PDB file of C-alpha atoms in Angstrom:
ATOM      1  CA  MET A  97      69.988  83.395  74.904  1.00 81.00           C
ATOM      2  CA  VAL A  98      72.305  81.238  77.701  1.00 85.00           C
ATOM      3  CA  ARG A  99      69.207  81.591  80.119  1.00 87.00           C
ATOM      4  CA  ALA A 100      66.736  80.191  77.628  1.00 92.00           C
ATOM      5  CA  ALA A 101      69.451  77.364  76.329  1.00 90.00           C
ATOM      6  CA  THR A 102      69.509  76.436  80.068  1.00 92.00           C
ATOM      7  CA  ALA A 103      65.787  75.982  80.169  1.00 90.00           C
ATOM      8  CA  VAL A 104      65.641  74.086  77.223  1.00 85.00           C
ATOM      9  CA  LEU A 105      68.765  71.798  78.365  1.00 85.00           C
ATOM     10  CA  ALA A 106      66.913  71.372  81.944  1.00 92.00           C
ATOM     11  CA  GLU A 107      63.802  70.256  80.098  1.00 90.00           C
ATOM     12  CA  ALA A 108      65.393  67.610  78.264  1.00 91.00           C
ATOM     13  CA  GLY A 109      66.804  66.218  81.460  1.00 92.00           C
ATOM     14  CA  VAL A 110      70.691  67.149  81.067  1.00 90.00           C
ATOM     15  CA  ALA A 111      71.805  66.906  84.481  1.00 89.00           C
ATOM     16  CA  SER A 112      74.028  70.162  84.076  1.00 92.00           C
ATOM     17  CA  PRO A 113      71.951  72.533  82.051  1.00 92.00           C
ATOM     18  CA  GLN A 114      73.416  75.753  83.049  1.00 93.00           C
ATOM     19  CA  ALA A 115      77.303  74.694  82.710  1.00 93.00           C
ATOM     20  CA  ASP A 116      76.293  73.018  79.503  1.00 88.00           C
ATOM     21  CA  ALA A 117      74.840  76.226  78.159  1.00 91.00           C
ATOM     22  CA  LEU A 118      77.589  78.001  79.178  1.00 88.00           C
ATOM     23  CA  ALA A 119      80.063  75.879  77.915  1.00 90.00           C
ATOM     24  CA  LEU A 120      78.341  75.516  74.442  1.00 91.00           C
ATOM     25  CA  ALA A 121      77.977  79.493  73.726  1.00 88.00           C
ATOM     26  CA  GLU A 122      82.098  79.455  74.629  1.00 87.00           C
ATOM     27  CA  HIS A 123      82.836  76.734  72.263  1.00 90.00           C
ATOM     28  CA  VAL A 124      80.817  78.236  69.458  1.00 90.00           C
ATOM     29  CA  LEU A 125      82.319  81.999  70.148  1.00 87.00           C
ATOM     30  CA  GLY A 126      85.508  80.307  70.556  1.00 84.00           C
ATOM     31  CA  LEU A 127      86.405  81.537  73.845  1.00 79.00           C
ATOM     32  CA  GLU A 128      88.139  79.684  76.425  1.00 75.00           C
ATOM     33  CA  ARG A 129      85.782  81.352  79.434  1.00 70.00           C
ATOM     34  CA  LEU A 130      82.872  83.578  78.953  1.00 62.00           C
ATOM     35  CA  VAL A 131      81.672  86.283  81.340  1.00 55.00           C
ATOM     36  CA  LEU A 132      78.759  87.309  80.715  1.00 52.00           C
ATOM     37  CA  ALA A 133      78.549  90.419  82.097  1.00 44.00           C
ATOM     38  CA  THR A 134      81.738  91.490  80.082  1.00 51.00           C
ATOM     39  CA  ALA A 135      80.936  89.623  76.921  1.00 58.00           C
ATOM     40  CA  PRO A 136      81.847  91.224  73.786  1.00 65.00           C
ATOM     41  CA  GLU A 137      79.192  91.454  71.110  1.00 76.00           C
ATOM     42  CA  PRO A 138      78.670  88.180  69.414  1.00 81.00           C
ATOM     43  CA  PRO A 139      79.052  87.598  65.575  1.00 86.00           C
ATOM     44  CA  ALA A 140      75.934  87.771  63.696  1.00 88.00           C
ATOM     45  CA  ASP A 141      75.784  84.123  63.060  1.00 89.00           C
ATOM     46  CA  PHE A 142      76.103  83.109  66.773  1.00 91.00           C
ATOM     47  CA  PRO A 143      72.166  82.666  67.497  1.00 91.00           C
ATOM     48  CA  GLY A 144      72.090  79.938  64.443  1.00 94.00           C
ATOM     49  CA  ARG A 145      75.011  78.333  65.681  1.00 94.00           C
ATOM     50  CA  TYR A 146      74.560  78.331  68.998  1.00 94.00           C
ATOM     51  CA  ALA A 147      70.688  77.207  68.467  1.00 94.00           C
ATOM     52  CA  GLN A 148      72.244  74.310  66.505  1.00 95.00           C
ATOM     53  CA  ALA A 149      74.876  73.274  69.005  1.00 95.00           C
ATOM     54  CA  VAL A 150      71.913  73.469  71.836  1.00 94.00           C
ATOM     55  CA  ASP A 151      69.819  71.479  70.156  1.00 95.00           C
ATOM     56  CA  ARG A 152      72.267  68.508  69.481  1.00 95.00           C
ATOM     57  CA  ARG A 153      73.099  68.877  73.602  1.00 94.00           C
ATOM     58  CA  ARG A 154      68.818  68.495  74.170  1.00 94.00           C
ATOM     59  CA  ARG A 155      69.267  65.150  71.858  1.00 94.00           C
ATOM     60  CA  ARG A 156      71.800  64.025  74.296  1.00 93.00           C
ATOM     61  CA  VAL A 157      74.825  63.975  72.214  1.00 94.00           C
ATOM     62  CA  PRO A 158      77.330  64.192  74.775  1.00 93.00           C
ATOM     63  CA  LEU A 159      79.132  67.709  75.394  1.00 95.00           C
ATOM     64  CA  GLN A 160      82.174  66.501  74.942  1.00 95.00           C
ATOM     65  CA  HIS A 161      81.502  65.264  71.295  1.00 94.00           C
ATOM     66  CA  ILE A 162      80.049  68.743  70.253  1.00 95.00           C
ATOM     67  CA  THR A 163      82.882  71.120  71.755  1.00 95.00           C
ATOM     68  CA  GLY A 164      85.532  67.992  70.890  1.00 92.00           C
ATOM     69  CA  ALA A 165      87.180  68.342  74.245  1.00 94.00           C
ATOM     70  CA  ALA A 166      87.000  66.751  77.363  1.00 94.00           C
ATOM     71  CA  HIS A 167      88.846  68.172  80.801  1.00 94.00           C
ATOM     72  CA  PHE A 168      90.872  65.821  83.235  1.00 97.00           C
ATOM     73  CA  ARG A 169      92.899  66.333  85.807  1.00 96.00           C
ATOM     74  CA  TYR A 170      95.343  68.807  84.397  1.00 95.00           C
ATOM     75  CA  LEU A 171      95.135  67.885  80.468  1.00 97.00           C
ATOM     76  CA  ARG A 172      92.370  69.128  77.523  1.00 95.00           C
ATOM     77  CA  LEU A 173      92.288  66.267  75.579  1.00 96.00           C
ATOM     78  CA  GLU A 174      90.318  66.223  72.362  1.00 93.00           C
ATOM     79  CA  VAL A 175      87.284  63.702  71.741  1.00 92.00           C
ATOM     80  CA  GLY A 176      84.651  62.454  69.571  1.00 89.00           C
ATOM     81  CA  PRO A 177      82.419  59.953  68.129  1.00 89.00           C
ATOM     82  CA  GLY A 178      83.575  56.195  68.971  1.00 90.00           C
ATOM     83  CA  VAL A 179      86.019  57.183  72.073  1.00 92.00           C
ATOM     84  CA  PHE A 180      85.073  56.893  75.479  1.00 92.00           C
ATOM     85  CA  VAL A 181      84.758  60.158  77.259  1.00 93.00           C
ATOM     86  CA  PRO A 182      86.968  60.118  80.462  1.00 94.00           C
ATOM     87  CA  ARG A 183      84.795  60.821  83.699  1.00 91.00           C
ATOM     88  CA  PRO A 184      85.734  62.589  86.936  1.00 90.00           C
ATOM     89  CA  GLU A 185      85.628  59.479  88.973  1.00 91.00           C
ATOM     90  CA  THR A 186      88.557  58.374  86.837  1.00 96.00           C
ATOM     91  CA  GLU A 187      90.801  61.029  87.991  1.00 97.00           C
ATOM     92  CA  VAL A 188      91.255  59.145  91.301  1.00 97.00           C
ATOM     93  CA  VAL A 189      92.281  56.058  89.499  1.00 97.00           C
ATOM     94  CA  ALA A 190      94.833  58.086  87.389  1.00 98.00           C
ATOM     95  CA  GLY A 191      95.748  59.838  90.908  1.00 98.00           C
ATOM     96  CA  ALA A 192      96.704  56.296  92.437  1.00 98.00           C
ATOM     97  CA  ALA A 193      99.083  55.820  89.590  1.00 98.00           C
ATOM     98  CA  ILE A 194     100.832  58.673  89.838  1.00 98.00           C
ATOM     99  CA  GLU A 195     101.521  58.841  93.244  1.00 98.00           C
ATOM    100  CA  GLU A 196     103.369  55.346  93.102  1.00 98.00           C
ATOM    101  CA  ALA A 197     105.089  56.185  89.916  1.00 98.00           C
ATOM    102  CA  CYS A 198     106.218  59.215  91.958  1.00 97.00           C
ATOM    103  CA  THR A 199     108.024  57.124  94.149  1.00 97.00           C
ATOM    104  CA  ARG A 200     110.438  55.393  91.410  1.00 96.00           C
ATOM    105  CA  ALA A 201     113.303  57.241  89.579  1.00 96.00           C
ATOM    106  CA  ARG A 202     112.382  55.735  86.062  1.00 97.00           C
ATOM    107  CA  PRO A 203     109.020  54.325  86.351  1.00 98.00           C
ATOM    108  CA  VAL A 204     107.424  51.722  83.793  1.00 98.00           C
ATOM    109  CA  VAL A 205     103.509  52.462  83.559  1.00 98.00           C
ATOM    110  CA  VAL A 206     101.160  50.636  81.463  1.00 98.00           C
ATOM    111  CA  ASP A 207      97.716  51.766  80.843  1.00 98.00           C
ATOM    112  CA  LEU A 208      95.489  48.690  79.909  1.00 98.00           C
ATOM    113  CA  CYS A 209      92.185  49.306  78.033  1.00 97.00           C
ATOM    114  CA  ALA A 210      93.431  52.883  77.551  1.00 97.00           C
ATOM    115  CA  GLY A 211      90.203  54.337  76.174  1.00 94.00           C
ATOM    116  CA  SER A 212      90.974  57.908  75.254  1.00 94.00           C
ATOM    117  CA  GLY A 213      94.483  57.622  77.140  1.00 96.00           C
ATOM    118  CA  ALA A 214      93.414  60.131  79.623  1.00 98.00           C
ATOM    119  CA  ILE A 215      95.478  57.988  82.403  1.00 98.00           C
ATOM    120  CA  ALA A 216      98.207  57.299  80.162  1.00 98.00           C
ATOM    121  CA  LEU A 217      98.612  61.160  79.224  1.00 98.00           C
ATOM    122  CA  SER A 218      97.979  62.360  82.861  1.00 98.00           C
ATOM    123  CA  VAL A 219     101.008  60.182  83.759  1.00 98.00           C
ATOM    124  CA  ALA A 220     103.486  61.321  81.287  1.00 98.00           C
ATOM    125  CA  ARG A 221     102.320  65.074  81.737  1.00 98.00           C
ATOM    126  CA  GLU A 222     102.891  64.803  85.912  1.00 98.00           C
ATOM    127  CA  VAL A 223     105.813  61.896  86.154  1.00 98.00           C
ATOM    128  CA  HIS A 224     108.105  63.067  83.515  1.00 95.00           C
ATOM    129  CA  ALA A 225     110.432  60.557  84.067  1.00 97.00           C
ATOM    130  CA  ALA A 226     108.076  57.868  83.369  1.00 98.00           C
ATOM    131  CA  VAL A 227     108.008  55.517  80.509  1.00 98.00           C
ATOM    132  CA  VAL A 228     104.305  55.367  79.623  1.00 98.00           C
ATOM    133  CA  THR A 229     102.672  52.631  77.403  1.00 98.00           C
ATOM    134  CA  ALA A 230      98.934  52.541  76.803  1.00 98.00           C
ATOM    135  CA  VAL A 231      97.231  49.830  74.923  1.00 98.00           C
ATOM    136  CA  GLU A 232      93.643  49.929  73.658  1.00 97.00           C
ATOM    137  CA  LEU A 233      92.027  47.725  71.279  1.00 96.00           C
ATOM    138  CA  GLY A 234      89.534  50.104  69.590  1.00 95.00           C
ATOM    139  CA  ALA A 235      91.209  52.077  65.968  1.00 95.00           C
ATOM    140  CA  GLU A 236      89.367  55.025  66.941  1.00 95.00           C
ATOM    141  CA  PRO A 237      90.624  55.621  70.395  1.00 95.00           C
ATOM    142  CA  VAL A 238      94.347  54.762  69.554  1.00 97.00           C
ATOM    143  CA  ALA A 239      94.109  57.507  66.560  1.00 96.00           C
ATOM    144  CA  THR A 240      93.143  59.803  69.306  1.00 96.00           C
ATOM    145  CA  ILE A 241      95.754  59.017  71.973  1.00 97.00           C
ATOM    146  CA  GLU A 242      98.155  59.361  69.216  1.00 98.00           C
ATOM    147  CA  ALA A 243      96.896  62.614  68.351  1.00 97.00           C
ATOM    148  CA  ASN A 244      96.317  63.831  71.928  1.00 97.00           C
ATOM    149  CA  ALA A 245     100.032  63.244  72.595  1.00 98.00           C
ATOM    150  CA  ARG A 246     101.326  64.858  69.774  1.00 97.00           C
ATOM    151  CA  ARG A 247      99.345  67.952  70.375  1.00 97.00           C
ATOM    152  CA  LEU A 248     100.356  67.658  73.924  1.00 97.00           C
ATOM    153  CA  GLY A 249     103.900  66.987  73.305  1.00 97.00           C
ATOM    154  CA  LEU A 250     103.723  63.900  75.650  1.00 98.00           C
ATOM    155  CA  SER A 251     105.591  60.641  74.902  1.00 97.00           C
ATOM    156  CA  VAL A 252     103.169  57.819  75.356  1.00 98.00           C
ATOM    157  CA  ARG A 253     104.002  54.726  73.650  1.00 98.00           C
ATOM    158  CA  VAL A 254     100.356  53.470  71.816  1.00 98.00           C
ATOM    159  CA  VAL A 255      99.792  49.870  71.387  1.00 98.00           C
ATOM    160  CA  ARG A 256      96.763  48.473  69.401  1.00 98.00           C
ATOM    161  CA  ALA A 257      96.149  45.015  71.103  1.00 98.00           C
ATOM    162  CA  ASP A 258      93.530  42.950  73.465  1.00 97.00           C
ATOM    163  CA  ALA A 259      94.732  43.978  76.677  1.00 97.00           C
ATOM    164  CA  THR A 260      93.833  40.514  77.977  1.00 97.00           C
ATOM    165  CA  GLU A 261      95.909  38.492  75.888  1.00 96.00           C
ATOM    166  CA  PRO A 262      98.993  36.619  77.125  1.00 93.00           C
ATOM    167  CA  GLY A 263     101.053  37.879  74.552  1.00 93.00           C
ATOM    168  CA  THR A 264     100.524  41.260  74.673  1.00 97.00           C
ATOM    169  CA  LEU A 265     103.392  43.236  75.776  1.00 98.00           C
ATOM    170  CA  ARG A 266     105.176  39.978  76.450  1.00 97.00           C
ATOM    171  CA  GLU A 267     108.479  41.879  76.319  1.00 97.00           C
ATOM    172  CA  LEU A 268     107.527  43.871  79.633  1.00 98.00           C
ATOM    173  CA  ASP A 269     106.719  41.062  81.607  1.00 98.00           C
ATOM    174  CA  GLY A 270     107.816  41.163  85.034  1.00 98.00           C
ATOM    175  CA  ARG A 271     109.341  44.488  84.287  1.00 98.00           C
ATOM    176  CA  VAL A 272     106.582  47.194  85.063  1.00 98.00           C
ATOM    177  CA  ASP A 273     106.117  49.349  88.257  1.00 98.00           C
ATOM    178  CA  VAL A 274     102.479  50.579  87.782  1.00 98.00           C
ATOM    179  CA  VAL A 275      99.739  48.715  85.743  1.00 98.00           C
ATOM    180  CA  VAL A 276      96.485  50.787  85.806  1.00 98.00           C
ATOM    181  CA  ALA A 277      93.670  49.994  83.755  1.00 98.00           C
ATOM    182  CA  ASN A 278      89.730  51.169  83.366  1.00 97.00           C
ATOM    183  CA  PRO A 279      88.511  48.224  81.634  1.00 97.00           C
ATOM    184  CA  PRO A 280      85.190  47.698  80.227  1.00 96.00           C
ATOM    185  CA  TYR A 281      82.965  45.943  83.296  1.00 96.00           C
ATOM    186  CA  ILE A 282      79.225  46.707  83.006  1.00 92.00           C
ATOM    187  CA  PRO A 283      77.229  43.610  83.054  1.00 89.00           C
ATOM    188  CA  PRO A 284      74.721  42.874  79.970  1.00 84.00           C
ATOM    189  CA  ASP A 285      71.743  43.294  81.553  1.00 82.00           C
ATOM    190  CA  ALA A 286      72.575  46.711  82.980  1.00 85.00           C
ATOM    191  CA  VAL A 287      72.343  48.895  80.136  1.00 87.00           C
ATOM    192  CA  PRO A 288      73.346  52.287  81.393  1.00 88.00           C
ATOM    193  CA  VAL A 289      70.357  54.920  81.412  1.00 88.00           C
ATOM    194  CA  ASP A 290      71.762  58.014  80.498  1.00 90.00           C
ATOM    195  CA  PRO A 291      71.598  58.170  76.736  1.00 91.00           C
ATOM    196  CA  GLU A 292      75.024  60.089  76.488  1.00 91.00           C
ATOM    197  CA  VAL A 293      76.747  56.973  77.951  1.00 92.00           C
ATOM    198  CA  ARG A 294      74.212  54.272  75.895  1.00 92.00           C
ATOM    199  CA  ASP A 295      73.929  55.863  72.569  1.00 91.00           C
ATOM    200  CA  HIS A 296      77.351  57.329  72.321  1.00 90.00           C
ATOM    201  CA  ASP A 297      80.162  55.842  74.620  1.00 89.00           C
ATOM    202  CA  PRO A 298      81.344  52.289  72.368  1.00 89.00           C
ATOM    203  CA  ASP A 299      80.250  49.160  73.589  1.00 88.00           C
ATOM    204  CA  LEU A 300      83.768  48.162  73.570  1.00 88.00           C
ATOM    205  CA  ALA A 301      84.351  50.631  76.240  1.00 89.00           C
ATOM    206  CA  LEU A 302      81.223  49.605  78.339  1.00 89.00           C
ATOM    207  CA  TYR A 303      80.559  46.154  78.592  1.00 87.00           C
ATOM    208  CA  GLY A 304      82.763  43.620  80.495  1.00 92.00           C
ATOM    209  CA  GLY A 305      81.551  40.260  79.281  1.00 90.00           C
ATOM    210  CA  GLY A 306      79.938  37.347  81.433  1.00 90.00           C
ATOM    211  CA  SER A 307      77.369  37.777  83.469  1.00 88.00           C
ATOM    212  CA  ASP A 308      78.923  39.782  85.801  1.00 93.00           C
ATOM    213  CA  GLY A 309      80.932  41.952  83.898  1.00 95.00           C
ATOM    214  CA  LEU A 310      83.889  40.959  85.114  1.00 96.00           C
ATOM    215  CA  GLU A 311      85.268  38.755  82.410  1.00 96.00           C
ATOM    216  CA  ILE A 312      87.625  41.474  80.571  1.00 97.00           C
ATOM    217  CA  PRO A 313      88.550  42.761  84.261  1.00 97.00           C
ATOM    218  CA  ARG A 314      89.665  38.930  85.077  1.00 97.00           C
ATOM    219  CA  GLY A 315      91.751  39.127  81.882  1.00 97.00           C
ATOM    220  CA  VAL A 316      93.062  42.648  82.680  1.00 98.00           C
ATOM    221  CA  LEU A 317      94.003  41.409  86.314  1.00 98.00           C
ATOM    222  CA  GLY A 318      95.700  38.472  84.732  1.00 97.00           C
ATOM    223  CA  ARG A 319      97.654  40.516  82.386  1.00 98.00           C
ATOM    224  CA  GLY A 320      98.667  42.986  84.871  1.00 98.00           C
ATOM    225  CA  ILE A 321     100.023  40.074  87.007  1.00 98.00           C
ATOM    226  CA  ALA A 322     102.263  39.376  84.476  1.00 98.00           C
ATOM    227  CA  LEU A 323     103.252  42.336  83.598  1.00 98.00           C
ATOM    228  CA  LEU A 324     104.117  43.752  87.077  1.00 98.00           C
ATOM    229  CA  ARG A 325     107.612  43.094  89.028  1.00 98.00           C
ATOM    230  CA  SER A 326     107.674  42.302  92.434  1.00 98.00           C
ATOM    231  CA  GLY A 327     106.274  45.270  94.533  1.00 98.00           C
ATOM    232  CA  GLY A 328     105.026  46.733  91.848  1.00 98.00           C
ATOM    233  CA  LEU A 329     101.175  48.164  92.169  1.00 98.00           C
ATOM    234  CA  LEU A 330      98.213  47.366  90.341  1.00 98.00           C
ATOM    235  CA  VAL A 331      94.987  49.997  90.317  1.00 98.00           C
ATOM    236  CA  MET A 332      92.095  49.099  88.365  1.00 98.00           C
ATOM    237  CA  GLU A 333      88.709  50.574  88.087  1.00 97.00           C
ATOM    238  CA  HIS A 334      85.389  48.664  88.596  1.00 97.00           C
ATOM    239  CA  ALA A 335      81.442  49.400  89.485  1.00 93.00           C
ATOM    240  CA  GLU A 336      80.665  49.976  93.016  1.00 93.00           C
ATOM    241  CA  VAL A 337      78.830  46.784  93.525  1.00 93.00           C
ATOM    242  CA  GLN A 338      81.941  44.692  92.195  1.00 96.00           C
ATOM    243  CA  ALA A 339      84.317  45.985  94.944  1.00 97.00           C
ATOM    244  CA  ALA A 340      84.016  42.629  96.791  1.00 97.00           C
ATOM    245  CA  ALA A 341      83.899  40.301  93.595  1.00 97.00           C
ATOM    246  CA  VAL A 342      87.092  42.091  92.320  1.00 98.00           C
ATOM    247  CA  ARG A 343      89.091  41.765  96.167  1.00 98.00           C
ATOM    248  CA  ALA A 344      87.984  38.033  95.944  1.00 98.00           C
ATOM    249  CA  LEU A 345      89.916  37.649  92.394  1.00 97.00           C
ATOM    250  CA  ALA A 346      93.366  39.513  93.392  1.00 98.00           C
ATOM    251  CA  ARG A 347      93.298  37.140  96.577  1.00 98.00           C
ATOM    252  CA  GLU A 348      92.475  34.300  94.106  1.00 97.00           C
ATOM    253  CA  SER A 349      95.243  34.810  92.010  1.00 97.00           C
ATOM    254  CA  GLY A 350      97.575  34.356  94.934  1.00 97.00           C
ATOM    255  CA  ALA A 351     100.076  36.986  93.203  1.00 98.00           C
ATOM    256  CA  LEU A 352      98.993  40.025  94.899  1.00 98.00           C
ATOM    257  CA  GLU A 353      99.121  41.658  98.250  1.00 98.00           C
ATOM    258  CA  GLU A 354      97.940  44.603 100.377  1.00 98.00           C
ATOM    259  CA  ILE A 355      94.832  44.062  98.341  1.00 98.00           C
ATOM    260  CA  SER A 356      92.090  46.735  99.114  1.00 98.00           C
ATOM    261  CA  THR A 357      89.370  49.088  97.668  1.00 98.00           C
ATOM    262  CA  GLY A 358      89.459  52.641  96.746  1.00 97.00           C
ATOM    263  CA  VAL A 359      86.727  54.974  96.903  1.00 96.00           C
ATOM    264  CA  ASP A 360      85.988  57.973  93.856  1.00 92.00           C
ATOM    265  CA  LEU A 361      85.415  61.416  94.637  1.00 88.00           C
ATOM    266  CA  THR A 362      81.921  60.798  96.082  1.00 90.00           C
ATOM    267  CA  GLY A 363      83.306  57.937  98.289  1.00 93.00           C
ATOM    268  CA  ARG A 364      81.700  54.954  96.243  1.00 96.00           C
ATOM    269  CA  ASP A 365      84.188  51.911  96.362  1.00 97.00           C
ATOM    270  CA  ARG A 366      85.542  52.070  92.397  1.00 96.00           C
ATOM    271  CA  MET A 367      88.916  50.738  92.118  1.00 98.00           C
ATOM    272  CA  LEU A 368      91.120  47.716  93.031  1.00 98.00           C
ATOM    273  CA  VAL A 369      94.555  48.915  94.465  1.00 98.00           C
ATOM    274  CA  ALA A 370      97.115  45.789  94.979  1.00 98.00           C
ATOM    275  CA  ARG A 371     100.637  45.175  94.869  1.00 98.00           C
ATOM    276  CA  ARG A 372     102.791  42.448  93.471  1.00 98.00           C
ATOM    277  CA  ARG A 373     104.241  39.604  95.810  1.00 97.00           C
TER     278      ARG A 373
END
């Protein structure tokens, strides 16, 4: 049955049909890991439930929306419709923030445009001394971050606010050790090709505004600079083609030094790294 499901998903254009077919079987059976050679006899309703799940995936509903979970670094996060699904490339962004936070005794870390909260929750999980705040505008993502924090037993303050507004977290201005962000940055004319992204990720998490998609990242950069203490680190994800433009924005601010571009898991230019003067 998994083999047949793999063929169905492959025909529908799913990028990882075999892995998704197996993940859907694990989800329907309620198993953490399914080894087909030693799998127990499935319940009588398995074929029907599995067929429904495979059909949803065939129609390019994100796997994470079907299973209700996304894996990010060392966390299993509950996600659903209305919440941006965290991507593997953002694990490197989180890693840069975590590495810097580990150099401080009690680091203050702010995650702007937190989305699912994957970065903020990972910092809280991996840097126990960190004081973490996640800022997110969407109501559904805020509820999701709070629910995941409770379920995982992690201490993260969640603030529903516009991360680009000057008044957001004003009480922390000049006191933050690490500002990390994965803001929306897609230009308006660059609609994603993948249906999982185009049709299911919220527009609020995708499109950065302006002709270049950098209107929101510009605001995040400005807010991040205000929040950081001298010597604090800014880490911000962006599209590969935006690397030079984002570095230029950082230089033009006059407030940042050690400006560089970090690469993702595939070696693509995907994040700004800079330090507050």
